Amino acid sequence: MLQFTDPPDLSVRQVRFTGATRFSMTQPVYEKFGWRDECPKSYHRLLEQPILRLLPDKQAPILDVGCGNGYFANRLLDAGYTVYGIDASPDGIDIANRSHPGHFFRCDVSSAELPEPLRAIPFRTVLCMEVIEHLYSPLTMVCFARALLRQSGGGELIVTTPYHGYLKNLTIALAGRMDYHLSALWEGGHIKFWSRRTLTLLLLQAGYRDIRIRGAGRVPYLWRHMVCRAVV
C-alpha cells in the first residue's frame, strides 16, 4: 500500500492521510461516467501536443490516472510509449482494453493501492488529464501520485484542467454564459474550477516543487485549459 504522509514545511492547513478519505472515486458518479465508445473528447486534440512536449523517453513507464475510455493512452501506446491506465469506471476500462488489452485497470485512488499487476512498475511520470475538476477530494489524487512517484525514486506529475481566471470569468459573466459554463445539470460534471493560483497552492500543499503551468487554447488569459507539470 502506498503511504500518504504529510509533506514537509506545511505549517498551515496540514492534511494527514492514513489511507482512504471519506470521499471515494468509486461513488456511482465516477463508476457510471457515461463512456460508450473509444472516441476522443473535444479536449484531446487541443491538449495532445502540449502534453507530448512534457513526456519522457518512450521507454519510461507512464501511468494515466483517470484514463476514462483510454483514448489518449492508446494513442501514446500506438506511438510507442509505455503506458498503463487506471480509472474507477468499469465501462471506461472495458473500452480502453479493446485496443491494448492488459494495459488498463479499474482502480480507486482513495484505496492507496495500485492494481497488483502495476505495483512493481517504476512509474516516473503520472498523467492526470481533465480529471481533477471532477473530484470531491483532489488532494487525495495528487498525494496518491506523489507517493507513487516517490516510491519510484521521484518523477513528474502532469495535470490538465479547464482554466479559470479573473478575465475569463468576467468575460463568461458578461456574455451571459455563466449558467451554461457552471452548469449544475451535468451529471458527473465539473465541481472544482481551477485557476493557476489554486492549482499551484494544491500542489505545494501536497509537497510538489518546480510547478510550471501553461495555458492551452484561445488567447492568453482566456485559455480553455491549463497544462501543469510538477516535480517530486
Short mmCIF file of C-alpha atoms in Angstrom, two decimals:
data_model
loop_
_atom_site.label_atom_id
_atom_site.label_comp_id
_atom_site.label_asym_id
_atom_site.label_seq_id
_atom_site.Cartn_x
_atom_site.Cartn_y
_atom_site.Cartn_z
CA MET A 1 0.00 0.00 0.00
CA LEU A 2 1.25 3.47 -0.84
CA GLN A 3 1.72 5.55 2.30
CA PHE A 4 0.30 9.07 2.33
CA THR A 5 2.44 11.19 4.65
CA ASP A 6 2.31 14.86 5.41
CA PRO A 7 4.62 16.81 3.08
CA PRO A 8 7.31 18.80 4.88
CA ASP A 9 7.15 22.54 5.54
CA LEU A 10 3.37 22.69 5.90
CA SER A 11 2.66 24.81 8.93
CA VAL A 12 -0.85 25.87 7.89
CA ARG A 13 -3.81 23.75 6.80
CA GLN A 14 -1.97 20.45 7.12
CA VAL A 15 -3.83 17.36 5.99
CA ARG A 16 -2.96 13.97 7.47
CA PHE A 17 -3.57 10.81 5.45
CA THR A 18 -3.80 7.31 6.89
CA GLY A 19 -5.20 5.69 3.76
CA ALA A 20 -8.56 6.37 2.17
CA THR A 21 -10.51 9.55 2.82
CA ARG A 22 -14.25 9.68 3.19
CA PHE A 23 -14.51 10.85 -0.41
CA SER A 24 -14.30 7.89 -2.77
CA MET A 25 -13.76 7.96 -6.51
CA THR A 26 -15.90 4.84 -6.78
CA GLN A 27 -19.13 6.65 -5.97
CA PRO A 28 -21.74 5.97 -8.69
CA VAL A 29 -20.98 9.30 -10.42
CA TYR A 30 -17.45 8.04 -11.15
CA GLU A 31 -18.38 4.46 -11.92
CA LYS A 32 -21.05 5.45 -14.42
CA PHE A 33 -19.45 8.40 -16.14
CA GLY A 34 -21.10 7.51 -19.43
CA TRP A 35 -18.32 6.04 -21.57
CA ARG A 36 -19.90 4.37 -24.61
CA ASP A 37 -17.07 4.18 -27.14
CA GLU A 38 -13.40 4.88 -27.72
CA CYS A 39 -13.96 8.24 -29.44
CA PRO A 40 -11.95 11.30 -28.34
CA LYS A 41 -13.33 14.17 -26.31
CA SER A 42 -13.10 17.74 -27.56
CA TYR A 43 -10.05 18.48 -25.43
CA HIS A 44 -7.90 15.57 -26.62
CA ARG A 45 -6.72 17.19 -29.85
CA LEU A 46 -6.11 20.54 -28.16
CA LEU A 47 -4.01 19.08 -25.34
CA GLU A 48 -2.09 16.40 -27.23
CA GLN A 49 0.89 18.46 -28.34
CA PRO A 50 1.38 20.37 -25.05
CA ILE A 51 1.43 17.03 -23.20
CA LEU A 52 3.73 15.32 -25.70
CA ARG A 53 6.30 18.07 -25.17
CA LEU A 54 6.44 17.14 -21.47
CA LEU A 55 6.62 13.36 -21.76
CA PRO A 56 9.82 11.39 -21.08
CA ASP A 57 11.58 8.86 -23.26
CA LYS A 58 9.16 6.41 -24.85
CA GLN A 59 10.53 3.51 -22.80
CA ALA A 60 9.87 5.19 -19.44
CA PRO A 61 6.59 3.89 -17.93
CA ILE A 62 3.73 6.39 -17.71
CA LEU A 63 0.61 5.98 -15.55
CA ASP A 64 -2.56 7.65 -16.80
CA VAL A 65 -4.75 8.28 -13.73
CA GLY A 66 -8.40 8.69 -14.67
CA CYS A 67 -7.78 7.37 -18.18
CA GLY A 68 -11.51 7.11 -18.95
CA ASN A 69 -12.06 5.28 -22.23
CA GLY A 70 -8.30 5.12 -22.78
CA TYR A 71 -8.32 7.24 -25.94
CA PHE A 72 -5.21 9.28 -25.16
CA ALA A 73 -3.27 6.45 -23.51
CA ASN A 74 -3.97 4.22 -26.51
CA ARG A 75 -2.70 6.93 -28.85
CA LEU A 76 0.51 7.04 -26.83
CA LEU A 77 0.77 3.24 -26.93
CA ASP A 78 0.30 3.31 -30.70
CA ALA A 79 3.14 5.85 -30.89
CA GLY A 80 5.48 3.55 -28.96
CA TYR A 81 5.18 4.91 -25.41
CA THR A 82 4.94 2.58 -22.41
CA VAL A 83 1.62 3.50 -20.82
CA TYR A 84 -0.80 2.00 -18.33
CA GLY A 85 -4.13 3.46 -17.27
CA ILE A 86 -6.40 3.31 -14.24
CA ASP A 87 -9.94 4.55 -13.81
CA ALA A 88 -12.90 3.98 -11.49
CA SER A 89 -15.27 3.39 -14.41
CA PRO A 90 -15.65 -0.28 -15.40
CA ASP A 91 -17.20 0.75 -18.73
CA GLY A 92 -14.27 3.02 -19.49
CA ILE A 93 -11.72 0.33 -18.65
CA ASP A 94 -13.53 -2.26 -20.79
CA ILE A 95 -13.43 0.12 -23.76
CA ALA A 96 -9.79 1.08 -23.17
CA ASN A 97 -8.66 -2.56 -23.14
CA ARG A 98 -10.12 -3.25 -26.59
CA SER A 99 -7.09 -1.70 -28.29
CA HIS A 100 -4.30 -2.73 -25.90
CA PRO A 101 -5.51 -5.49 -23.58
CA GLY A 102 -3.81 -5.70 -20.22
CA HIS A 103 -2.81 -2.04 -20.05
CA PHE A 104 -5.89 -0.70 -18.27
CA PHE A 105 -7.25 -1.49 -14.81
CA ARG A 106 -10.12 -0.44 -12.64
CA CYS A 107 -8.79 1.41 -9.60
CA ASP A 108 -9.94 3.91 -6.97
CA VAL A 109 -7.01 6.06 -5.88
CA SER A 110 -8.53 6.60 -2.43
CA SER A 111 -7.69 2.93 -1.75
CA ALA A 112 -4.00 4.00 -1.84
CA GLU A 113 -3.17 0.87 -3.83
CA LEU A 114 -2.41 0.19 -7.45
CA PRO A 115 -3.81 -2.95 -9.07
CA GLU A 116 -1.43 -5.83 -8.39
CA PRO A 117 -0.05 -6.09 -11.99
CA LEU A 118 1.15 -2.47 -11.80
CA ARG A 119 2.79 -2.44 -8.37
CA ALA A 120 6.28 -3.39 -9.50
CA ILE A 121 6.42 -0.89 -12.38
CA PRO A 122 8.64 2.16 -11.64
CA PHE A 123 6.41 4.97 -12.85
CA ARG A 124 8.35 8.23 -13.18
CA THR A 125 5.53 10.11 -14.92
CA VAL A 126 1.90 10.31 -13.79
CA LEU A 127 -0.60 11.89 -16.16
CA CYS A 128 -3.97 13.18 -14.98
CA MET A 129 -5.89 14.61 -17.93
CA GLU A 130 -9.14 16.54 -17.34
CA VAL A 131 -9.91 14.67 -14.12
CA ILE A 132 -9.12 16.94 -11.19
CA GLU A 133 -12.13 19.19 -11.84
CA HIS A 134 -14.46 16.23 -11.22
CA LEU A 135 -13.07 15.18 -7.82
CA TYR A 136 -14.51 15.75 -4.37
CA SER A 137 -11.02 15.41 -2.92
CA PRO A 138 -8.35 16.42 -5.45
CA LEU A 139 -5.76 16.38 -2.66
CA THR A 140 -6.25 12.62 -2.38
CA MET A 141 -5.37 12.18 -6.04
CA VAL A 142 -2.26 14.36 -6.07
CA CYS A 143 -0.99 12.74 -2.84
CA PHE A 144 -1.56 9.31 -4.39
CA ALA A 145 0.55 10.39 -7.38
CA ARG A 146 3.23 11.87 -5.11
CA ALA A 147 3.51 8.66 -3.08
CA LEU A 148 3.76 6.62 -6.27
CA LEU A 149 6.47 8.85 -7.74
CA ARG A 150 8.48 8.85 -4.52
CA GLN A 151 8.31 5.08 -4.43
CA SER A 152 9.90 5.11 -7.90
CA GLY A 153 12.68 7.49 -6.86
CA GLY A 154 10.99 10.72 -7.96
CA GLY A 155 9.37 11.98 -11.11
CA GLU A 156 6.76 14.33 -12.50
CA LEU A 157 3.01 14.80 -12.37
CA ILE A 158 1.32 16.25 -15.45
CA VAL A 159 -2.16 17.64 -14.81
CA THR A 160 -4.57 19.29 -17.22
CA THR A 161 -7.82 21.02 -16.31
CA PRO A 162 -10.05 23.80 -17.65
CA TYR A 163 -8.56 27.23 -16.94
CA HIS A 164 -10.33 29.83 -14.83
CA GLY A 165 -9.09 33.30 -14.04
CA TYR A 166 -10.49 36.77 -13.41
CA LEU A 167 -10.61 37.93 -17.03
CA LYS A 168 -12.10 34.69 -18.34
CA ASN A 169 -14.68 34.53 -15.55
CA LEU A 170 -15.66 38.14 -16.16
CA THR A 171 -15.97 37.51 -19.90
CA ILE A 172 -18.20 34.49 -19.32
CA ALA A 173 -20.42 36.51 -16.96
CA LEU A 174 -20.71 39.50 -19.32
CA ALA A 175 -21.60 37.15 -22.18
CA GLY A 176 -24.44 35.70 -20.11
CA ARG A 177 -22.90 32.23 -20.21
CA MET A 178 -22.30 31.63 -16.52
CA ASP A 179 -25.22 29.25 -16.02
CA TYR A 180 -24.10 27.21 -19.02
CA HIS A 181 -20.44 27.22 -18.05
CA LEU A 182 -21.06 26.31 -14.42
CA SER A 183 -23.99 24.03 -15.17
CA ALA A 184 -25.32 22.13 -12.17
CA LEU A 185 -27.30 19.88 -14.51
CA TRP A 186 -24.36 17.83 -15.86
CA GLU A 187 -24.32 14.50 -14.05
CA GLY A 188 -20.71 13.77 -13.17
CA GLY A 189 -19.68 17.23 -14.33
CA HIS A 190 -17.18 19.75 -13.04
CA ILE A 191 -17.30 20.52 -9.33
CA LYS A 192 -13.92 22.28 -8.99
CA PHE A 193 -12.95 25.32 -11.08
CA TRP A 194 -9.21 25.85 -11.02
CA SER A 195 -7.10 28.94 -11.52
CA ARG A 196 -3.33 28.92 -11.84
CA ARG A 197 -3.10 30.10 -8.23
CA THR A 198 -5.42 27.48 -6.72
CA LEU A 199 -3.82 24.63 -8.67
CA THR A 200 -0.36 25.81 -7.58
CA LEU A 201 -1.46 26.00 -3.94
CA LEU A 202 -2.90 22.48 -4.09
CA LEU A 203 0.35 21.06 -5.44
CA LEU A 204 2.50 22.98 -2.95
CA GLN A 205 0.30 21.69 -0.15
CA ALA A 206 0.88 18.15 -1.40
CA GLY A 207 4.67 18.58 -1.41
CA TYR A 208 5.42 19.18 -5.11
CA ARG A 209 8.05 21.60 -6.39
CA ASP A 210 9.11 23.26 -9.65
CA ILE A 211 5.47 23.81 -10.63
CA ARG A 212 5.02 25.16 -14.15
CA ILE A 213 1.67 25.96 -15.74
CA ARG A 214 0.90 26.94 -19.33
CA GLY A 215 -2.37 27.82 -20.99
CA ALA A 216 -3.76 25.95 -23.99
CA GLY A 217 -6.35 27.08 -26.50
CA ARG A 218 -7.59 30.59 -27.31
CA VAL A 219 -5.67 33.78 -26.46
CA PRO A 220 -3.78 34.36 -23.20
CA TYR A 221 -5.94 34.63 -20.08
CA LEU A 222 -8.95 33.34 -21.97
CA TRP A 223 -7.36 29.90 -22.28
CA ARG A 224 -9.59 26.87 -22.48
CA HIS A 225 -7.27 24.64 -20.46
CA MET A 226 -4.13 24.60 -18.34
CA VAL A 227 -1.27 22.12 -18.62
CA CYS A 228 0.73 21.79 -15.41
CA ARG A 229 3.98 19.95 -14.68
CA ALA A 230 5.10 19.44 -11.10
CA VAL A 231 8.09 17.54 -9.74
CA VAL A 232 8.52 15.19 -6.78
#
